[in-house]
Coordinates of N, CA and C in Angstrom, one line a residue:
M13 N 0.8 -1.2 0.0 CA 0.0 0.0 0.0 C 0.9 1.3 0.0
L14 N 2.0 1.2 0.8 CA 2.8 2.4 0.8 C 3.5 2.6 -0.5
Q15 N 3.9 1.5 -1.2 CA 4.5 1.6 -2.5 C 3.6 2.2 -3.5
L16 N 2.3 1.8 -3.4 CA 1.3 2.4 -4.3 C 1.1 3.9 -4.0
S17 N 1.1 4.2 -2.8 CA 0.9 5.6 -2.4 C 2.0 6.5 -2.9
L18 N 3.2 6.0 -2.9 CA 4.4 6.7 -3.4 C 4.3 6.8 -4.9
A19 N 4.0 5.7 -5.5 CA 4.0 5.6 -7.0 C 3.0 6.5 -7.6
E20 N 1.8 6.7 -7.0 CA 0.8 7.5 -7.6 C 1.2 9.0 -7.5
D21 N 2.0 9.3 -6.5 CA 2.4 10.7 -6.3 C 3.7 11.1 -7.1
L22 N 4.7 10.2 -6.9 CA 6.0 10.4 -7.5 C 6.2 10.0 -8.9
G23 N 5.4 9.0 -9.3 CA 5.5 8.4 -10.7 C 7.0 8.0 -10.9
P24 N 7.5 8.4 -12.1 CA 8.9 8.1 -12.3 C 9.9 9.1 -11.7
G25 N 9.4 10.1 -11.0 CA 10.3 11.0 -10.2 C 9.7 12.4 -10.1
D26 N 10.0 13.1 -9.1 CA 9.5 14.5 -8.8 C 10.3 15.4 -9.7
I27 N 9.8 15.7 -10.9 CA 10.6 16.5 -11.8 C 10.8 17.9 -11.4
T28 N 9.9 18.5 -10.6 CA 10.1 19.8 -10.1 C 11.2 19.9 -9.1
T29 N 11.2 19.0 -8.1 CA 12.3 19.0 -7.1 C 13.6 18.7 -7.7
L30 N 13.6 17.6 -8.5 CA 14.9 17.2 -9.1 C 15.6 18.2 -10.0
S31 N 14.7 19.1 -10.6 CA 15.3 20.1 -11.5 C 15.6 21.4 -10.9
T32 N 15.2 21.6 -9.6 CA 15.4 22.9 -9.0 C 16.2 22.9 -7.7
V33 N 16.3 21.8 -7.1 CA 16.9 21.7 -5.7 C 18.2 20.9 -5.8
D34 N 19.2 21.5 -5.2 CA 20.6 20.9 -5.2 C 20.5 19.6 -4.3
A35 N 21.1 18.6 -4.8 CA 21.1 17.3 -4.1 C 21.8 17.4 -2.7
R36 N 22.7 18.3 -2.6 CA 23.5 18.4 -1.3 C 22.9 19.3 -0.3
L37 N 21.8 20.0 -0.6 CA 21.2 20.9 0.3 C 20.4 20.1 1.4
A38 N 20.8 20.5 2.7 CA 20.2 19.9 3.9 C 19.0 20.7 4.3
A39 N 18.0 20.1 4.9 CA 16.9 20.8 5.4 C 16.3 20.1 6.6
R40 N 15.4 20.9 7.3 CA 14.7 20.4 8.5 C 13.3 20.9 8.4
A41 N 12.3 20.0 8.8 CA 10.9 20.4 8.8 C 10.2 19.9 10.0
Q42 N 9.2 20.7 10.4 CA 8.4 20.3 11.6 C 6.9 20.0 11.1
I43 N 6.3 19.1 11.7 CA 4.9 18.8 11.4 C 4.1 19.4 12.7
R44 N 3.3 20.4 12.4 CA 2.6 21.0 13.5 C 1.1 20.8 13.3
T45 N 0.3 20.8 14.4 CA -1.1 20.6 14.3 C -1.8 21.9 14.0
R46 N -2.8 21.9 13.2 CA -3.6 23.1 12.9 C -4.8 23.3 13.8
E47 N -5.2 22.2 14.4 CA -6.3 22.2 15.4 C -6.1 21.1 16.4
D48 N -6.9 21.1 17.5 CA -6.8 20.1 18.5 C -7.1 18.7 17.9
C49 N -6.3 17.7 18.2 CA -6.5 16.4 17.6 C -5.9 15.3 18.4
V50 N -6.2 14.1 18.0 CA -5.4 12.9 18.5 C -4.5 12.5 17.4
L51 N -3.2 12.5 17.7 CA -2.2 12.2 16.7 C -2.2 10.7 16.4
A52 N -2.1 10.4 15.1 CA -1.9 9.0 14.6 C -1.2 9.1 13.3
G53 N -0.3 8.2 13.0 CA 0.4 8.1 11.7 C 1.9 8.2 11.7
L54 N 2.4 8.6 12.8 CA 3.9 8.8 12.9 C 4.6 7.4 12.7
A55 N 3.8 6.3 13.0 CA 4.4 5.0 12.9 C 4.6 4.6 11.4
V56 N 4.0 5.3 10.5 CA 4.2 4.9 9.1 C 5.5 5.5 8.5
F57 N 6.2 6.4 9.3 CA 7.3 7.1 8.7 C 8.4 6.1 8.3
D58 N 8.9 5.3 9.2 CA 10.0 4.4 8.8 C 9.6 3.4 7.7
P59 N 8.4 2.8 7.7 CA 8.1 1.9 6.6 C 8.0 2.7 5.3
L60 N 7.5 4.0 5.4 CA 7.4 4.8 4.2 C 8.7 5.1 3.6
V61 N 9.7 5.5 4.5 CA 11.0 5.8 4.0 C 11.6 4.5 3.4
A62 N 11.4 3.4 4.0 CA 12.0 2.1 3.4 C 11.4 1.8 2.1
A63 N 10.1 2.1 1.9 CA 9.4 1.9 0.6 C 9.9 2.8 -0.4
M64 N 10.3 4.1 0.0 CA 10.8 5.0 -1.0 C 12.2 4.7 -1.4
I65 N 13.0 4.2 -0.4 CA 14.4 3.8 -0.8 C 14.3 2.6 -1.7
A66 N 13.4 1.7 -1.5 CA 13.3 0.5 -2.4 C 13.0 0.9 -3.8
R67 N 12.5 2.1 -4.1 CA 12.2 2.5 -5.5 C 13.4 2.8 -6.3
G68 N 14.6 2.9 -5.6 CA 15.8 3.2 -6.3 C 16.0 4.7 -6.6
K69 N 17.0 5.0 -7.4 CA 17.3 6.4 -7.8 C 16.1 7.0 -8.5
P70 N 15.8 8.3 -8.2 CA 16.5 9.2 -7.2 C 15.9 9.1 -5.8
D71 N 14.8 8.3 -5.7 CA 14.0 8.2 -4.4 C 14.8 7.7 -3.3
E72 N 15.9 7.0 -3.6 CA 16.7 6.4 -2.5 C 17.4 7.5 -1.6
E73 N 17.3 8.7 -2.1 CA 17.8 9.8 -1.2 C 17.0 9.9 0.1
A74 N 15.9 9.2 0.2 CA 15.1 9.2 1.4 C 15.9 8.6 2.6
E75 N 17.0 7.8 2.3 CA 17.8 7.2 3.4 C 18.4 8.3 4.3
S76 N 18.4 9.6 3.8 CA 18.9 10.6 4.6 C 17.9 11.1 5.7
L77 N 16.7 10.7 5.6 CA 15.6 11.3 6.4 C 15.6 10.6 7.8
K78 N 15.5 11.4 8.8 CA 15.4 11.0 10.2 C 14.3 11.8 10.9
M79 N 13.5 11.1 11.7 CA 12.4 11.7 12.4 C 12.7 11.7 13.9
T80 N 12.4 12.9 14.5 CA 12.4 13.0 16.0 C 11.0 13.3 16.5
E81 N 10.4 12.4 17.2 CA 9.1 12.6 17.6 C 9.0 13.6 18.9
S82 N 8.1 14.5 18.8 CA 7.8 15.4 20.0 C 6.6 14.8 20.7
A83 N 5.8 14.0 20.1 CA 4.6 13.4 20.7 C 4.5 12.0 20.0
G84 N 3.9 11.1 20.7 CA 3.7 9.8 20.1 C 2.2 9.6 19.6
D85 N 2.1 8.6 18.7 CA 0.7 8.3 18.3 C -0.2 8.0 19.5
G86 N -1.4 8.6 19.4 CA -2.3 8.5 20.5 C -2.3 9.7 21.5
S87 N -1.3 10.5 21.3 CA -1.3 11.8 22.1 C -2.3 12.7 21.7
R88 N -2.8 13.5 22.7 CA -3.8 14.5 22.4 C -3.1 15.8 22.3
L89 N -3.2 16.5 21.2 CA -2.4 17.7 20.9 C -3.4 18.8 20.7
V90 N -2.9 20.0 21.0 CA -3.7 21.2 20.7 C -3.1 22.0 19.5
A91 N -3.9 22.9 18.9 CA -3.5 23.6 17.7 C -2.1 24.2 18.0
G92 N -1.2 24.0 17.0 CA 0.1 24.6 17.1 C 1.2 23.7 17.7
D93 N 0.8 22.6 18.3 CA 1.8 21.7 18.8 C 2.6 21.1 17.7
V94 N 3.9 20.8 18.1 CA 4.8 20.1 17.2 C 4.7 18.6 17.4
A95 N 4.3 17.9 16.3 CA 4.2 16.4 16.4 C 5.6 15.8 16.2
C96 N 6.4 16.3 15.3 CA 7.7 15.7 15.0 C 8.5 16.7 14.2
T97 N 9.8 16.4 14.2 CA 10.8 17.1 13.3 C 11.5 16.1 12.4
I98 N 11.6 16.4 11.1 CA 12.2 15.5 10.2 C 13.4 16.3 9.5
A99 N 14.6 15.6 9.5 CA 15.8 16.2 8.9 C 16.3 15.3 7.9
G100 N 17.0 15.9 6.9 CA 17.5 15.1 5.8 C 17.8 16.1 4.6
T101 N 18.0 15.5 3.4 CA 18.2 16.4 2.3 C 16.9 17.1 1.9
A102 N 17.0 18.3 1.4 CA 15.8 19.0 1.0 C 15.0 18.3 -0.1
R103 N 15.7 17.6 -1.0 CA 15.0 16.9 -2.0 C 14.2 15.7 -1.5
A104 N 14.8 15.0 -0.6 CA 14.0 13.9 0.0 C 12.8 14.3 0.8
L105 N 13.0 15.4 1.5 CA 11.8 16.0 2.3 C 10.7 16.4 1.3
L106 N 11.0 17.0 0.3 CA 10.0 17.5 -0.7 C 9.3 16.3 -1.4
M107 N 10.1 15.3 -1.6 CA 9.5 14.1 -2.3 C 8.6 13.3 -1.5
I108 N 8.9 13.2 -0.2 CA 8.0 12.4 0.7 C 6.9 13.1 1.4
E109 N 7.0 14.5 1.4 CA 6.2 15.3 2.1 C 4.7 15.0 2.0
R110 N 4.2 15.1 0.8 CA 2.7 15.0 0.6 C 2.2 13.6 1.0
T111 N 2.9 12.6 0.6 CA 2.4 11.2 1.0 C 2.4 11.1 2.5
L112 N 3.4 11.5 3.1 CA 3.5 11.4 4.6 C 2.4 12.2 5.3
L113 N 2.2 13.5 4.8 CA 1.2 14.3 5.4 C -0.3 13.8 5.1
N114 N -0.5 13.2 3.9 CA -1.8 12.6 3.7 C -2.1 11.5 4.6
L115 N -1.1 10.7 4.9 CA -1.4 9.5 5.8 C -1.6 10.0 7.2
I116 N -0.7 10.9 7.7 CA -0.8 11.4 9.1 C -2.1 12.1 9.3
G117 N -2.5 13.0 8.3 CA -3.7 13.7 8.4 C -4.9 12.8 8.4
R118 N -5.0 11.8 7.6 CA -6.2 11.0 7.5 C -6.2 10.1 8.8
L119 N -5.1 9.6 9.2 CA -5.1 8.7 10.4 C -5.4 9.5 11.7
S120 N -4.9 10.7 11.7 CA -5.2 11.6 12.9 C -6.7 11.9 12.9
G121 N -7.3 12.1 11.7 CA -8.7 12.4 11.7 C -9.5 11.2 12.2
V122 N -9.1 10.0 11.8 CA -9.8 8.8 12.3 C -9.7 8.7 13.8
A123 N -8.5 8.9 14.3 CA -8.2 8.8 15.8 C -9.0 9.9 16.5
T124 N -9.0 11.1 16.0 CA -9.7 12.2 16.7 C -11.2 12.0 16.7
M125 N -11.8 11.5 15.6 CA -13.2 11.2 15.7 C -13.6 10.1 16.6
T126 N -12.7 9.0 16.6 CA -12.9 7.9 17.5 C -12.9 8.4 19.0
A127 N -11.9 9.3 19.3 CA -11.8 9.8 20.7 C -13.0 10.6 21.1
R128 N -13.7 11.2 20.2 CA -14.9 12.0 20.5 C -16.0 11.0 21.0
F129 N -16.1 9.9 20.3 CA -17.1 8.9 20.8 C -16.7 8.2 22.1
V130 N -15.4 7.9 22.2 CA -14.9 7.3 23.4 C -15.2 8.2 24.6
D131 N -14.9 9.5 24.4 CA -15.1 10.5 25.5 C -16.6 10.6 25.8
A132 N -17.4 10.6 24.8 CA -18.9 10.7 25.0 C -19.4 9.6 25.9
V133 N -19.1 8.4 25.6 CA -19.6 7.3 26.5 C -19.0 7.3 27.8
A134 N -17.7 7.7 27.9 CA -17.0 7.8 29.2 C -17.7 8.9 30.1
S135 N -18.0 10.0 29.5 CA -18.7 11.1 30.3 C -20.1 10.7 30.8
A136 N -20.7 9.7 30.1 CA -22.0 9.3 30.5 C -21.9 8.2 31.6
G137 N -20.7 7.8 31.9 CA -20.5 6.8 32.9 C -20.8 5.4 32.4
A138 N -20.8 5.2 31.1 CA -21.2 3.9 30.6 C -20.0 3.0 30.4
S139 N -20.1 1.7 30.8 CA -19.0 0.8 30.6 C -19.1 0.2 29.2
T140 N -18.8 1.1 28.2 CA -19.0 0.8 26.8 C -17.7 1.0 26.0
R141 N -17.5 0.1 25.1 CA -16.3 0.2 24.2 C -16.8 0.7 22.8
I142 N -16.0 1.5 22.2 CA -16.3 1.9 20.8 C -15.6 1.0 19.9
L143 N -16.3 0.4 19.0 CA -15.7 -0.6 18.0 C -15.8 0.1 16.6
D144 N -14.9 -0.4 15.7 CA -14.9 0.1 14.4 C -15.6 -0.9 13.4
T145 N -15.5 -0.6 12.1 CA -16.2 -1.4 11.1 C -15.2 -1.8 10.0
R146 N -15.7 -2.4 9.0 CA -14.9 -2.7 7.8 C -15.0 -1.6 6.8
K147 N -15.7 -0.5 7.1 CA -15.9 0.6 6.1 C -14.7 1.5 6.1
T148 N -13.6 1.0 5.6 CA -12.4 1.7 5.5 C -12.0 2.0 4.0
A149 N -11.1 2.9 3.8 CA -10.7 3.2 2.5 C -9.9 2.0 1.9
P150 N -10.2 1.6 0.7 CA -9.5 0.4 0.2 C -8.0 0.5 0.3
G151 N -7.4 -0.6 0.8 CA -5.9 -0.6 1.0 C -5.4 0.0 2.3
H152 N -6.3 0.7 3.0 CA -5.9 1.4 4.2 C -6.4 0.8 5.5
R153 N -7.0 -0.4 5.4 CA -7.7 -1.0 6.6 C -6.8 -1.1 7.8
V154 N -5.6 -1.7 7.6 CA -4.7 -1.9 8.8 C -4.3 -0.6 9.4
L155 N -4.1 0.4 8.6 CA -3.7 1.7 9.1 C -4.9 2.4 9.8
E156 N -6.0 2.3 9.2 CA -7.2 3.0 9.8 C -7.7 2.3 11.1
K157 N -7.5 1.0 11.2 CA -7.9 0.3 12.4 C -6.8 0.6 13.5
Y158 N -5.6 0.8 13.1 CA -4.5 1.3 14.0 C -4.9 2.6 14.6
A159 N -5.4 3.5 13.7 CA -5.8 4.9 14.1 C -7.0 4.8 15.1
V160 N -7.9 3.9 14.9 CA -9.0 3.7 15.9 C -8.4 3.4 17.3
R161 N -7.5 2.5 17.3 CA -6.9 2.2 18.6 C -6.1 3.4 19.2
C162 N -5.5 4.2 18.4 CA -4.9 5.4 18.9 C -5.9 6.4 19.5
G163 N -7.1 6.3 19.0 CA -8.1 7.2 19.5 C -8.9 6.6 20.7
G164 N -8.4 5.4 21.2 CA -9.1 4.8 22.3 C -10.1 3.8 22.0
G165 N -10.4 3.6 20.7 CA -11.4 2.6 20.3 C -10.8 1.2 20.3
A166 N -11.6 0.3 19.9 CA -11.2 -1.1 19.8 C -11.6 -1.6 18.4
N167 N -10.9 -2.6 17.9 CA -11.1 -3.2 16.6 C -12.2 -4.3 16.7
H168 N -13.1 -4.2 15.7 CA -14.1 -5.3 15.5 C -13.4 -6.3 14.6
R169 N -14.0 -7.0 13.8 CA -13.3 -7.9 12.9 C -12.5 -7.2 11.9
T170 N -11.4 -7.8 11.5 CA -10.5 -7.2 10.5 C -11.1 -7.3 9.1
G171 N -11.7 -8.5 8.8 CA -12.3 -8.7 7.5 C -13.3 -9.9 7.6
L172 N -13.5 -10.5 6.4 CA -14.5 -11.6 6.4 C -14.0 -12.9 6.8
F173 N -12.7 -12.9 7.3 CA -12.0 -14.2 7.5 C -11.7 -14.4 9.0
D174 N -11.9 -13.5 9.9 CA -11.4 -13.7 11.3 C -12.6 -13.7 12.3
A175 N -13.8 -13.5 11.8 CA -15.0 -13.6 12.7 C -16.2 -13.8 11.8
I176 N -17.3 -14.3 12.4 CA -18.5 -14.5 11.7 C -19.5 -13.5 12.1
L177 N -20.0 -12.7 11.1 CA -21.1 -11.8 11.4 C -22.3 -12.1 10.5
I178 N -23.3 -12.7 11.1 CA -24.4 -13.1 10.3 C -25.4 -11.9 10.1
K179 N -25.5 -11.5 8.8 CA -26.4 -10.4 8.5 C -27.7 -10.8 7.9
D180 N -28.5 -9.9 7.5 CA -29.9 -10.2 7.1 C -29.9 -11.1 5.9
N181 N -29.0 -10.9 4.9 CA -28.9 -11.8 3.7 C -28.5 -13.2 4.1
H182 N -27.6 -13.3 5.1 CA -27.2 -14.7 5.5 C -28.4 -15.4 6.2
I183 N -29.1 -14.6 7.0 CA -30.3 -15.2 7.7 C -31.3 -15.7 6.7
A184 N -31.6 -14.8 5.7 CA -32.6 -15.2 4.6 C -32.1 -16.5 3.9
A185 N -30.8 -16.5 3.5 CA -30.3 -17.6 2.7 C -30.3 -18.9 3.6
A186 N -30.1 -18.8 4.9 CA -30.0 -20.0 5.7 C -31.3 -20.5 6.2
G187 N -32.4 -19.7 6.0 CA -33.7 -20.1 6.4 C -34.1 -19.6 7.8
G188 N -33.4 -18.7 8.3 CA -33.8 -18.1 9.6 C -32.6 -18.0 10.6
I189 N -32.8 -17.3 11.7 CA -31.8 -17.0 12.7 C -31.2 -18.3 13.3
E190 N -32.1 -19.2 13.8 CA -31.6 -20.4 14.4 C -30.8 -21.3 13.5
P191 N -31.2 -21.6 12.3 CA -30.4 -22.4 11.4 C -29.1 -21.7 11.0
A192 N -29.1 -20.4 10.9 CA -27.9 -19.7 10.5 C -26.8 -19.8 11.7
I193 N -27.3 -19.6 12.9 CA -26.3 -19.7 14.0 C -25.9 -21.2 14.2
R194 N -26.8 -22.1 14.0 CA -26.4 -23.6 14.1 C -25.4 -23.9 13.1
R195 N -25.6 -23.5 11.8 CA -24.6 -23.8 10.7 C -23.3 -23.2 11.0
A196 N -23.3 -22.0 11.5 CA -22.0 -21.3 11.8 C -21.2 -22.0 12.8
R197 N -21.9 -22.5 13.9 CA -21.2 -23.2 14.9 C -20.6 -24.5 14.4
I198 N -21.3 -25.2 13.6 CA -20.8 -26.5 13.0 C -19.6 -26.3 12.1
A199 N -19.6 -25.2 11.4 CA -18.6 -25.0 10.3 C -17.3 -24.3 10.8
T200 N -17.3 -23.7 12.0 CA -16.2 -23.0 12.5 C -15.5 -23.5 13.7
L201 N -14.3 -23.1 13.9 CA -13.5 -23.5 15.1 C -14.1 -22.8 16.4
P202 N -13.9 -23.4 17.5 CA -14.5 -22.8 18.8 C -14.0 -21.4 19.1
D203 N -12.8 -21.0 18.6 CA -12.2 -19.7 19.0 C -12.7 -18.6 18.0
I204 N -13.5 -19.0 17.0 CA -14.0 -18.0 16.0 C -15.2 -17.4 16.6
K205 N -15.2 -16.0 16.7 CA -16.4 -15.3 17.3 C -17.5 -15.4 16.3
I206 N -18.7 -15.6 16.8 CA -20.0 -15.6 16.0 C -20.9 -14.5 16.5
E207 N -21.2 -13.6 15.6 CA -22.1 -12.5 16.0 C -23.2 -12.4 15.0
I208 N -24.4 -11.9 15.4 CA -25.5 -11.9 14.5 C -26.1 -10.5 14.6
E209 N -26.5 -10.0 13.4 CA -27.1 -8.7 13.3 C -28.6 -8.8 13.4
C210 N -29.2 -8.0 14.2 CA -30.7 -8.0 14.4 C -31.2 -6.6 14.2
D211 N -32.4 -6.5 13.5 CA -33.0 -5.2 13.2 C -34.4 -5.0 13.8
S212 N -34.7 -5.9 14.8 CA -36.0 -5.8 15.5 C -35.8 -6.5 16.8
R213 N -36.7 -6.1 17.8 CA -36.7 -6.7 19.1 C -37.0 -8.2 19.0
S214 N -37.9 -8.6 18.1 CA -38.2 -10.0 18.0 C -37.0 -10.8 17.5
Q215 N -36.2 -10.2 16.6 CA -35.0 -10.9 16.1 C -34.0 -11.0 17.3
V216 N -33.9 -10.0 18.1 CA -33.0 -10.1 19.3 C -33.4 -11.2 20.2
E217 N -34.7 -11.3 20.5 CA -35.2 -12.4 21.3 C -34.9 -13.8 20.7
E218 N -35.1 -13.9 19.4 CA -34.9 -15.2 18.7 C -33.4 -15.5 18.7
A219 N -32.6 -14.5 18.5 CA -31.1 -14.8 18.5 C -30.7 -15.3 19.9
L220 N -31.2 -14.7 21.0 CA -30.8 -15.1 22.3 C -31.3 -16.5 22.6
E221 N -32.5 -16.8 22.1 CA -33.0 -18.2 22.3 C -32.2 -19.2 21.6
A222 N -31.6 -18.8 20.4 CA -30.7 -19.7 19.6 C -29.3 -19.8 20.2
G223 N -29.1 -19.0 21.3 CA -27.8 -19.1 21.9 C -26.7 -18.1 21.5
A224 N -27.2 -17.0 20.8 CA -26.2 -16.0 20.4 C -25.5 -15.4 21.6
R225 N -24.2 -15.2 21.5 CA -23.4 -14.6 22.5 C -23.1 -13.1 22.2
S226 N -23.2 -12.8 20.9 CA -22.9 -11.4 20.5 C -23.9 -10.9 19.5
I227 N -24.5 -9.8 19.7 CA -25.6 -9.3 18.9 C -25.3 -7.9 18.4
L228 N -25.4 -7.6 17.1 CA -25.2 -6.3 16.6 C -26.6 -5.7 16.4
I229 N -27.0 -4.7 17.1 CA -28.3 -4.1 17.0 C -28.3 -3.1 15.9
D230 N -29.0 -3.3 14.8 CA -28.8 -2.4 13.6 C -29.9 -1.4 13.5
N231 N -29.5 -0.1 13.4 CA -30.5 1.0 13.1 C -31.6 1.1 14.1
F232 N -31.2 1.0 15.4 CA -32.1 1.2 16.5 C -31.9 2.6 17.0
A233 N -33.0 3.3 17.4 CA -32.9 4.6 18.1 C -32.3 4.3 19.5
P234 N -31.6 5.3 20.1 CA -30.9 5.1 21.4 C -31.9 4.5 22.5
D235 N -33.1 5.1 22.5 CA -34.0 4.6 23.6 C -34.4 3.1 23.3
A236 N -34.5 2.7 22.1 CA -34.8 1.3 21.8 C -33.6 0.4 22.2
V237 N -32.4 0.9 21.9 CA -31.2 0.1 22.3 C -31.2 0.0 23.9
R238 N -31.5 1.1 24.6 CA -31.4 1.0 26.0 C -32.5 0.0 26.6
A239 N -33.6 0.0 26.0 CA -34.7 -0.9 26.4 C -34.3 -2.3 26.2
I240 N -33.6 -2.7 25.1 CA -33.2 -4.0 24.9 C -32.1 -4.4 25.9
V241 N -31.1 -3.6 26.1 CA -30.0 -3.9 27.0 C -30.5 -4.1 28.4
E242 N -31.5 -3.3 28.8 CA -32.0 -3.4 30.2 C -32.9 -4.6 30.3

């Protein structure tokens, strides 16, 4: 994914930087926040530099780049705070700048939004965890789920392979909630989590009778969710 991110921006080379900036010129840059946020994405710096070096000349100039963190991923920053300082050749800085900022900006946005929900349930005194979904940007799932953790949230399933989530189409195809849960239990290992999505109170009751241990309550108003939980 990092190679693709670099390739779509650099292509065969940054023709502006390579034609105007001396290869020997050293430079230093700081990444500062423009608004209050939860920081996420500094962890991609070393892998991104490695991916850039692997592209060969002239991108291998990225080997000159070194980052000094002023705050770690998951830190809560206010506008104007310095997240990190990066030193190296001016050409390498200019070539990696946009890809790095895109990743840090997006991941910090995910972490910041997650933290808002985490704070909201905490202020209400609820013993509730905020979980994520699979609705991530293509190719960015691992990074965006990392950002959720930076914001204090927890990861739900990574994909279609590490947990079973029985949804309405599965229920219809299996012939009902009970047979869907029964088939899932027969077909999977004991350590695979089985969860079922319900969109009515009657479905929740049926799922509980069928032995469901985890239920996703879909499109319920807060009061309706509260009534079911109680």
